[in-house]
GROMACS .gro file of C-alpha atoms in nm:
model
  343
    1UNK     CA    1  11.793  10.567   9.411
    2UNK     CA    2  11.534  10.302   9.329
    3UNK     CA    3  11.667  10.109   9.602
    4UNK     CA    4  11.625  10.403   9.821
    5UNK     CA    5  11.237  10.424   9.685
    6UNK     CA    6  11.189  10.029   9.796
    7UNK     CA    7  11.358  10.100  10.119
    8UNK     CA    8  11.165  10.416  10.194
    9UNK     CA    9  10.782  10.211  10.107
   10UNK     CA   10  10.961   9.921  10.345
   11UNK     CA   11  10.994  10.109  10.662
   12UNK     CA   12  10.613  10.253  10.607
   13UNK     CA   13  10.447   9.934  10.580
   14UNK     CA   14  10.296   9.749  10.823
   15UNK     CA   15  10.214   9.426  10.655
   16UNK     CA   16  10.415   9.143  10.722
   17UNK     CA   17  10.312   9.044  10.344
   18UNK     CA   18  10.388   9.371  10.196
   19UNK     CA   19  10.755   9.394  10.350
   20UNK     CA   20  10.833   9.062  10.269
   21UNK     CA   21  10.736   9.101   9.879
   22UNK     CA   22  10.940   9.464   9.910
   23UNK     CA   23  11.222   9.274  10.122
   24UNK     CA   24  11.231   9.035   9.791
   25UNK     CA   25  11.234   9.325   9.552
   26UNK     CA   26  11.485   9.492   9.709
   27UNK     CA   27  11.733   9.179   9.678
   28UNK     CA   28  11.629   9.091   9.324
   29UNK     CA   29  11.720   9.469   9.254
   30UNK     CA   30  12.049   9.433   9.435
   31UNK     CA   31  12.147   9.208   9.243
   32UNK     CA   32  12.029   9.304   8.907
   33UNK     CA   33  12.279   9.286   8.618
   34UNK     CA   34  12.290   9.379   8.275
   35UNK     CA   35  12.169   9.112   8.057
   36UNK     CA   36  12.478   9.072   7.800
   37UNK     CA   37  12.443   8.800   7.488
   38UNK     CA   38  12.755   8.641   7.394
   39UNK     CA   39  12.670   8.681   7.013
   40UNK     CA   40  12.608   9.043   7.074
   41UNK     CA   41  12.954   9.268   7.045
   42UNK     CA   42  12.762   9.617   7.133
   43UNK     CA   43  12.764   9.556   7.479
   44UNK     CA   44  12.724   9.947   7.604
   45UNK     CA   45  12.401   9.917   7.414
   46UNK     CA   46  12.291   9.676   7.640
   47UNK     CA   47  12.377   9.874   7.928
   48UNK     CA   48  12.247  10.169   7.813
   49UNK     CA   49  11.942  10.011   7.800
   50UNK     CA   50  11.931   9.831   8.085
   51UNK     CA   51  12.005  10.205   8.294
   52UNK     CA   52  11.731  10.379   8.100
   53UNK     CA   53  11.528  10.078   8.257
   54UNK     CA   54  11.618  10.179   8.555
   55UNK     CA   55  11.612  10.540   8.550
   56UNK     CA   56  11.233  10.542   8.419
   57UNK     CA   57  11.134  10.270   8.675
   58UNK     CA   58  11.249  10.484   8.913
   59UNK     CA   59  11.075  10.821   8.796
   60UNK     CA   60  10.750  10.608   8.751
   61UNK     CA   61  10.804  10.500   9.145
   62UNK     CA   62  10.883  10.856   9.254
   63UNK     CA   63  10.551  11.004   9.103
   64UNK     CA   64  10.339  10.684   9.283
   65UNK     CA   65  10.489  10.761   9.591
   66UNK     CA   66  10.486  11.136   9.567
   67UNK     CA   67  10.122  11.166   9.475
   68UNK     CA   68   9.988  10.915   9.758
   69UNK     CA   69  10.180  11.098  10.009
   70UNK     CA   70  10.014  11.419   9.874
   71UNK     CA   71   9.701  11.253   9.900
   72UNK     CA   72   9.722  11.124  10.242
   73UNK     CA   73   9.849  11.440  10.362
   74UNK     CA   74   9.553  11.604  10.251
   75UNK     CA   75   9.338  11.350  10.409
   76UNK     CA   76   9.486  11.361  10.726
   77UNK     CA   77   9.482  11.767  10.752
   78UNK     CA   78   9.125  11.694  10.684
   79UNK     CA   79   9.012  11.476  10.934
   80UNK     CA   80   9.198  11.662  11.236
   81UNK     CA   81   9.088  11.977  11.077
   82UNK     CA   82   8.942  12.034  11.458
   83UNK     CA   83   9.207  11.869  11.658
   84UNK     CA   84   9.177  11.603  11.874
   85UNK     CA   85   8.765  11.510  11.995
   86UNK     CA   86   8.935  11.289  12.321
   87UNK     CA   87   8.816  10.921  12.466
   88UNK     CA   88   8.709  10.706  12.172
   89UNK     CA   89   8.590  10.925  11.921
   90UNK     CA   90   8.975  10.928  11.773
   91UNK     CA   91   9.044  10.572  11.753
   92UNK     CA   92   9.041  10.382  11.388
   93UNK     CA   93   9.163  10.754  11.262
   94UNK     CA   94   9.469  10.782  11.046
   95UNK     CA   95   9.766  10.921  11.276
   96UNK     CA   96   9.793  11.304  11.338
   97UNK     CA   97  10.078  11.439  11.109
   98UNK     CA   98  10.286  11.658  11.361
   99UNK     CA   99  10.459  11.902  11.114
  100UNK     CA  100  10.861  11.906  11.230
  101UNK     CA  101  11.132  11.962  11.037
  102UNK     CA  102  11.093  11.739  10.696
  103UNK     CA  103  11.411  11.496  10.699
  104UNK     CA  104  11.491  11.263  10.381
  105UNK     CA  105  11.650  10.918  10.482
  106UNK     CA  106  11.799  10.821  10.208
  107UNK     CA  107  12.142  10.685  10.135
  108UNK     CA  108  12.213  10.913   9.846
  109UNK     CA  109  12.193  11.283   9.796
  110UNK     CA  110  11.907  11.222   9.591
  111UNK     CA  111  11.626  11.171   9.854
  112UNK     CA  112  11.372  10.896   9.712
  113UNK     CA  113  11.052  11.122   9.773
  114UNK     CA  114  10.929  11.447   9.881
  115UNK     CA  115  11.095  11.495  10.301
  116UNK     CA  116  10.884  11.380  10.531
  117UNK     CA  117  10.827  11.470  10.877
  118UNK     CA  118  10.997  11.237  11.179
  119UNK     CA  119  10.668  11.118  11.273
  120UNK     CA  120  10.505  11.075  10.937
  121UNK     CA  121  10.379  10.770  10.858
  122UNK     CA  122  10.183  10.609  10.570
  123UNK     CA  123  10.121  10.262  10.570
  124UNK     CA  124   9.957  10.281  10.204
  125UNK     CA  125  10.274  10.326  10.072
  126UNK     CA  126  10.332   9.989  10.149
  127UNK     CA  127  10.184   9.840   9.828
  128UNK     CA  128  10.390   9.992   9.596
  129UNK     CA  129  10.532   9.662   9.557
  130UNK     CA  130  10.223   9.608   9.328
  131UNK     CA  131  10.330   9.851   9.082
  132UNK     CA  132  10.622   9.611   9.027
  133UNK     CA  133  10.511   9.322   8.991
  134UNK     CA  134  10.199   9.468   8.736
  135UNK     CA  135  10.483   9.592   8.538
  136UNK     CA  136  10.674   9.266   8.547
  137UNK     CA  137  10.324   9.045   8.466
  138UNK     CA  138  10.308   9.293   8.140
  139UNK     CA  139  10.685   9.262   8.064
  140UNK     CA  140  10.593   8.868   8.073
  141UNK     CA  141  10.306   8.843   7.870
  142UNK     CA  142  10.420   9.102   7.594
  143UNK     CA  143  10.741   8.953   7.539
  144UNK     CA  144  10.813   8.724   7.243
  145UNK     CA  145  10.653   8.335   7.327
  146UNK     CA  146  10.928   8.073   7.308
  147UNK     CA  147  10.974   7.837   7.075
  148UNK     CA  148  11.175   7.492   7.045
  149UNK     CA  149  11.340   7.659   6.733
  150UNK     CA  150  11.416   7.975   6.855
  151UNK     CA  151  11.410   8.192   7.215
  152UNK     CA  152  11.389   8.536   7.254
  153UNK     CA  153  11.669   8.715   7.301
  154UNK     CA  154  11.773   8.887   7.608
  155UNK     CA  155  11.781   9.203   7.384
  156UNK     CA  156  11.442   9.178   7.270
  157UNK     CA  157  11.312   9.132   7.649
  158UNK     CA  158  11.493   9.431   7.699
  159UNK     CA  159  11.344   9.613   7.422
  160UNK     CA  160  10.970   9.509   7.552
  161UNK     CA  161  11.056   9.620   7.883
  162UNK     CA  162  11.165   9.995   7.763
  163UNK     CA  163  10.840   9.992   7.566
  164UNK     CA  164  10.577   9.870   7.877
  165UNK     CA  165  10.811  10.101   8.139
  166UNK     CA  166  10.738  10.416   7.892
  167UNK     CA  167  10.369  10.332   7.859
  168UNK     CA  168  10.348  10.329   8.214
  169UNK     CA  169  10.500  10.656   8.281
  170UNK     CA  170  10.329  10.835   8.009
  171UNK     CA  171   9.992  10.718   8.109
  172UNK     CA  172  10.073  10.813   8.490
  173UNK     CA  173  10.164  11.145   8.369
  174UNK     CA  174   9.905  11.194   8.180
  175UNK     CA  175   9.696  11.159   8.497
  176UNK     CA  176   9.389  11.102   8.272
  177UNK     CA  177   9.044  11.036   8.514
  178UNK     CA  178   8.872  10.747   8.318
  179UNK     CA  179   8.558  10.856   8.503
  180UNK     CA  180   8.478  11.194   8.342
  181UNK     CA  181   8.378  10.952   8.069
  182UNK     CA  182   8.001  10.923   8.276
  183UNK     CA  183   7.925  11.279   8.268
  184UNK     CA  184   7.952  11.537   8.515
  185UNK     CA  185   7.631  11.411   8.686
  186UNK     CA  186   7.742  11.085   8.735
  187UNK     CA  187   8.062  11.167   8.871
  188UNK     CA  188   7.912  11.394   9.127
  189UNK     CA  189   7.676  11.193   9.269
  190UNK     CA  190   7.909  10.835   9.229
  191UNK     CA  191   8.303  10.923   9.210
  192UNK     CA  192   8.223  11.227   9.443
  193UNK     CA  193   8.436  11.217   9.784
  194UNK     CA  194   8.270  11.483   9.901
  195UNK     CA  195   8.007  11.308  10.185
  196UNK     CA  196   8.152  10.957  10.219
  197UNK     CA  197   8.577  11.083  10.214
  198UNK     CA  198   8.485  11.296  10.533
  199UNK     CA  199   8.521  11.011  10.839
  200UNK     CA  200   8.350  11.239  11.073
  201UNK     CA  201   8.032  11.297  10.818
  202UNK     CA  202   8.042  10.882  10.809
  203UNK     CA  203   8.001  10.890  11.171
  204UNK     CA  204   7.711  11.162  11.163
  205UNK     CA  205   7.540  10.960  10.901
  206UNK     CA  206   7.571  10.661  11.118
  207UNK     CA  207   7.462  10.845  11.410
  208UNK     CA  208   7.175  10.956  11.219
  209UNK     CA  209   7.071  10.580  11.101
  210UNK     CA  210   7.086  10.423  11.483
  211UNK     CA  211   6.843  10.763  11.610
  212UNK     CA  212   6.596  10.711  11.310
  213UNK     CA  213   6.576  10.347  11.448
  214UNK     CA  214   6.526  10.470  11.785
  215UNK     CA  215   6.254  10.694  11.734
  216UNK     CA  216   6.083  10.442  11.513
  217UNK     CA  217   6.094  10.175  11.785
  218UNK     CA  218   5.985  10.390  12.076
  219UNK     CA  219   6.202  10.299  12.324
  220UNK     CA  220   6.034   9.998  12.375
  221UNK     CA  221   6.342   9.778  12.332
  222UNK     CA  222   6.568   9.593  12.580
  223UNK     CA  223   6.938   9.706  12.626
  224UNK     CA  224   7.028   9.398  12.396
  225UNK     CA  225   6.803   9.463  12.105
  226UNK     CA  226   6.941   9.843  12.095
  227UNK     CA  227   7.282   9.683  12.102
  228UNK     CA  228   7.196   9.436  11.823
  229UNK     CA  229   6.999   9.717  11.608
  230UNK     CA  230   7.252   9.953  11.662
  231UNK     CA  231   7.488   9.713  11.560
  232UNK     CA  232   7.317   9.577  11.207
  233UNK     CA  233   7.241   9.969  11.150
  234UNK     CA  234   7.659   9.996  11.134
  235UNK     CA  235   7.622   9.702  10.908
  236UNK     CA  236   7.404   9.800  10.659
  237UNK     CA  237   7.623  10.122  10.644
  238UNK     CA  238   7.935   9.985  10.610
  239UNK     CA  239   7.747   9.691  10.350
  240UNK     CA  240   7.647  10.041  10.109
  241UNK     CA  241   8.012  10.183  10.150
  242UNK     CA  242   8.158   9.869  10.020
  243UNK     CA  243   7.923   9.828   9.692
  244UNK     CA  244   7.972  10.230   9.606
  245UNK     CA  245   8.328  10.143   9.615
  246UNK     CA  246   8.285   9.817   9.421
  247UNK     CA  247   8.019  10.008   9.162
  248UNK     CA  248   8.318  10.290   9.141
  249UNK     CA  249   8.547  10.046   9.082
  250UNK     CA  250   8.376   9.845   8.815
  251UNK     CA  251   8.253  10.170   8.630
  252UNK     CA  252   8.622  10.274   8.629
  253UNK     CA  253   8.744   9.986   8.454
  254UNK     CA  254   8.466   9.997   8.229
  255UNK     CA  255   8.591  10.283   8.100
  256UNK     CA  256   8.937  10.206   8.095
  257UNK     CA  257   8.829   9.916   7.838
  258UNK     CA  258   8.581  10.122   7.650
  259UNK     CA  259   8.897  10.372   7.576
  260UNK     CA  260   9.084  10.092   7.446
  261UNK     CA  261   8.801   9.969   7.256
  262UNK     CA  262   8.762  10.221   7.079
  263UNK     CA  263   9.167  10.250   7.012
  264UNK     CA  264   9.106   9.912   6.865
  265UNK     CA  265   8.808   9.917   6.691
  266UNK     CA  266   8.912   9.942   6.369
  267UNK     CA  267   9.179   9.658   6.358
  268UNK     CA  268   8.876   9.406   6.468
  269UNK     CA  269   8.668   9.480   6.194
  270UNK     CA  270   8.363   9.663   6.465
  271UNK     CA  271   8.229   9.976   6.504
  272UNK     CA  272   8.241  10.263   6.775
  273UNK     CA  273   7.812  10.108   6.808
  274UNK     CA  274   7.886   9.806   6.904
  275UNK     CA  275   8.045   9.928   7.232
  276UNK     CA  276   7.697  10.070   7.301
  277UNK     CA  277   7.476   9.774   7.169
  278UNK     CA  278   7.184   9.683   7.429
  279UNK     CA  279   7.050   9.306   7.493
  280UNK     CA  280   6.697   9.268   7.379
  281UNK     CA  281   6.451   9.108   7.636
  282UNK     CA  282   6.330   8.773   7.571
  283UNK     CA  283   5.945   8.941   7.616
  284UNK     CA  284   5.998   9.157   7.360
  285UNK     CA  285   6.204   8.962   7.094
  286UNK     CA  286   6.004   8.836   6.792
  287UNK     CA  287   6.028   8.503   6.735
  288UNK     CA  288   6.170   8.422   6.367
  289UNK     CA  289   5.994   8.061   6.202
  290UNK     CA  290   6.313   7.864   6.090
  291UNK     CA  291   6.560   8.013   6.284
  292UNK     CA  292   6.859   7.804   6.250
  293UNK     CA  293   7.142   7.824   6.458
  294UNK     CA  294   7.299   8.117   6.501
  295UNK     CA  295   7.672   8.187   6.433
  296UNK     CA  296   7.929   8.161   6.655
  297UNK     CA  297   8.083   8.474   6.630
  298UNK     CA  298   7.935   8.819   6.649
  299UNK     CA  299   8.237   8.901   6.330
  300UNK     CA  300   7.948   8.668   6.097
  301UNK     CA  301   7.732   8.886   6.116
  302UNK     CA  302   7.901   9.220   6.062
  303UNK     CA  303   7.762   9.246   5.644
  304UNK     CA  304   7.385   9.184   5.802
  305UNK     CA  305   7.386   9.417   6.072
  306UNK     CA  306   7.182   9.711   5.891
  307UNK     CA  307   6.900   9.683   6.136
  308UNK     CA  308   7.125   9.795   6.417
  309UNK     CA  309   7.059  10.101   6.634
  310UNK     CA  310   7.411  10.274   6.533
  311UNK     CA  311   7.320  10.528   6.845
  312UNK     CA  312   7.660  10.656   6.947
  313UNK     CA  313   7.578  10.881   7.307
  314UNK     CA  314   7.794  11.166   7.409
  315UNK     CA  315   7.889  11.021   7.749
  316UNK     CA  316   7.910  10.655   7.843
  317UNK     CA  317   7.605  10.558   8.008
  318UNK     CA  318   7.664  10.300   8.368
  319UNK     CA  319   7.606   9.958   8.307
  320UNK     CA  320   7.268   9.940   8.524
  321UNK     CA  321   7.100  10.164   8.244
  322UNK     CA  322   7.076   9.888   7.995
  323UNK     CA  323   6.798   9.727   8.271
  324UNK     CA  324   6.632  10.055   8.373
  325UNK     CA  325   6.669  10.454   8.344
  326UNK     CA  326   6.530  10.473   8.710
  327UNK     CA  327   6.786  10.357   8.931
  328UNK     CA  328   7.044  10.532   8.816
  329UNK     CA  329   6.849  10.842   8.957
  330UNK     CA  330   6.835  10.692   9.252
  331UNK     CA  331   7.227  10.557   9.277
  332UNK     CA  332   7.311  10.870   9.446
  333UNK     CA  333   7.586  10.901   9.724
  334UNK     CA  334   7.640  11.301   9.704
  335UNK     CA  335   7.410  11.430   9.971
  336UNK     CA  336   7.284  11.314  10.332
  337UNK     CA  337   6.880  11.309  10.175
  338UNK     CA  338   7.011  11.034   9.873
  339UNK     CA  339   7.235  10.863  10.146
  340UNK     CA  340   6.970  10.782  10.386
  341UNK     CA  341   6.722  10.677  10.050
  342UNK     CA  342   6.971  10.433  10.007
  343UNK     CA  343   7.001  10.291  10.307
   0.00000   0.00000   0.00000
């Protein structure tokens, strides 16, 4: 079955890297064995073990694969929620799911995902080959370091892969979105797919930047310099879609480390403030006479810090806020008005 999962991301990919890395995957899994010690005599243990590996690997894989497929069917009913527009309007589109009758190719009775249709294809699926080798990174650097006098067992790697493959599938579960952690504004007017998911609303809004430009010129331009304005008008669009994505992206894994730093606050001798703490401006710092030099860890300082602003908010504030209230007011991708502010 987990085979069958490989197999079934393998013929939807269309990256030569991507089915070579599943290609390797699906070999290494092949020819996976249990990892018996010679000193151990509880060798269905090991087995055991090694199976529930397997087994939970596999669920973890299922629910990936399930919920992208989900997701992609949604977005595809979306975009051809008119049918086909014709000529050129079409092309760079994700393909048109034709519903048929949903087959399962699989080699087992157990189907690997949900059935898909004949024609169904999703290319995304493709880099679930990542999720496997993330897993394997963690397995590595969690498991007990070498040493000249003694090397970790191959029960012990066992037991640290169990641990790291149960994490993972709890926390996948759990289907936790780090972002509510900004507020609801925030993730309206940031996280929200509502304008910039729709492809066709992309196109209006791009339609809408090259006319502005038109009407501000006059028509007074040459056939090349409409070309070349139209052209850096695409540009600039496409240049905003890629930081909102790279500002989602960066807010998101500020959170994820905020929730961990708070998990772990307590163990490195900090407190929940900290995580909130605000650099002072050089034009407003006083200048102390006979400063010396200052410590080299922040941990020093811990039994002085009565002076700090131990202001704890309710929501976790973006990471431009610490400059200026203002722009974050104007950071909005929600509606066509803020869009075209932006740009």
């Amino acid at each position: 079955q987990l085979v069958d999962c490989y197999f079934q991301a393998y013929e939807h990919s269309l990256d030569g890297e991507e089915r070579v890395a599943l290609a390797q995957i699906i070999a290494d899994t092949v020819h996976q064995r249990p990892r018996f010690e010679q000193r151990s005599i509880d060798f269905a243990e090991t087995y055991r073990m090694e199976r529930a590996c397997l087994q939970t690997l596999h669920q973890l894989l299922v629910g990936v694969m399930d919920r992208q497929v989900a997701a992609m069917r949604d977005y595809a009913r979306s975009v051809w929620r008119d049918g086909e527009r014709g000529n050129t309007l079409d092309y760079g589109l994700p393909p048109r799911i034709v519903p048929t009758e949903p087959i399962a190719l699989a080699s087992t009775s157990s189907a690997a995902t949900r059935p898909l249709s004949l024609l169904e294809v999703h290319p995304s699926l493709g880099l679930v080959w990542r999720v496997t080798h993330a897993l394997r990174l963690a397995c590595s650097e969690l498991s007990p370091p070498p040493s000249p006098q003694r090397l970790p067992s191959g029960t012990e790697r066992l037991r640290v892969e169990q641990r790291v493959l149960r994490a993972a599938l709890a926390t996948w579960a759990a289907a936790e979105t780090p972002e509510l952690d900004y507020g609801a504004a925030v993730h309206r007017e940031l996280f929200g797919e509502g304008l910039l998911g729709d492809p066709w609303c992309v196109c209006e809004l791009g339609s809408a930047l090259v006319g502005a430009g038109e009407t501000r010129h006059g028509g007074e331009e040459t056939p090349g310099q409409r070309a070349e304005r139209a052209l850096s008008s695409w540009a600039l669009l496409l240049d905003v879609l890629s930081l909102r994505h790279r500002i989602a992206e960066s807010a998101h894994e500020t959170a994820l480390l905020a929730r961990l730093y708070k998990g772990l606050v307590g163990r490195m001798g900090f407190e929940e403030c900290h995580l909130y703490l605000r650099p002072v401006p050089f034009e407003f710092a006083s200048h102390g006479d006979g400063a010396g030099e200052g410590p080299v860890f922040l941990t020093a300082t811990l039994d002085a810090d009565a002076s700090l602003d131990r202001f704890i908010p309710s929501q976790l504030p973006l990471a431009i806020s610490e400059l200026d209230e203002a722009p974050v007011k104007r950071l909005s991708f929600h509606s066509l008005d803020s869009l075209m502010q932006v740009l």
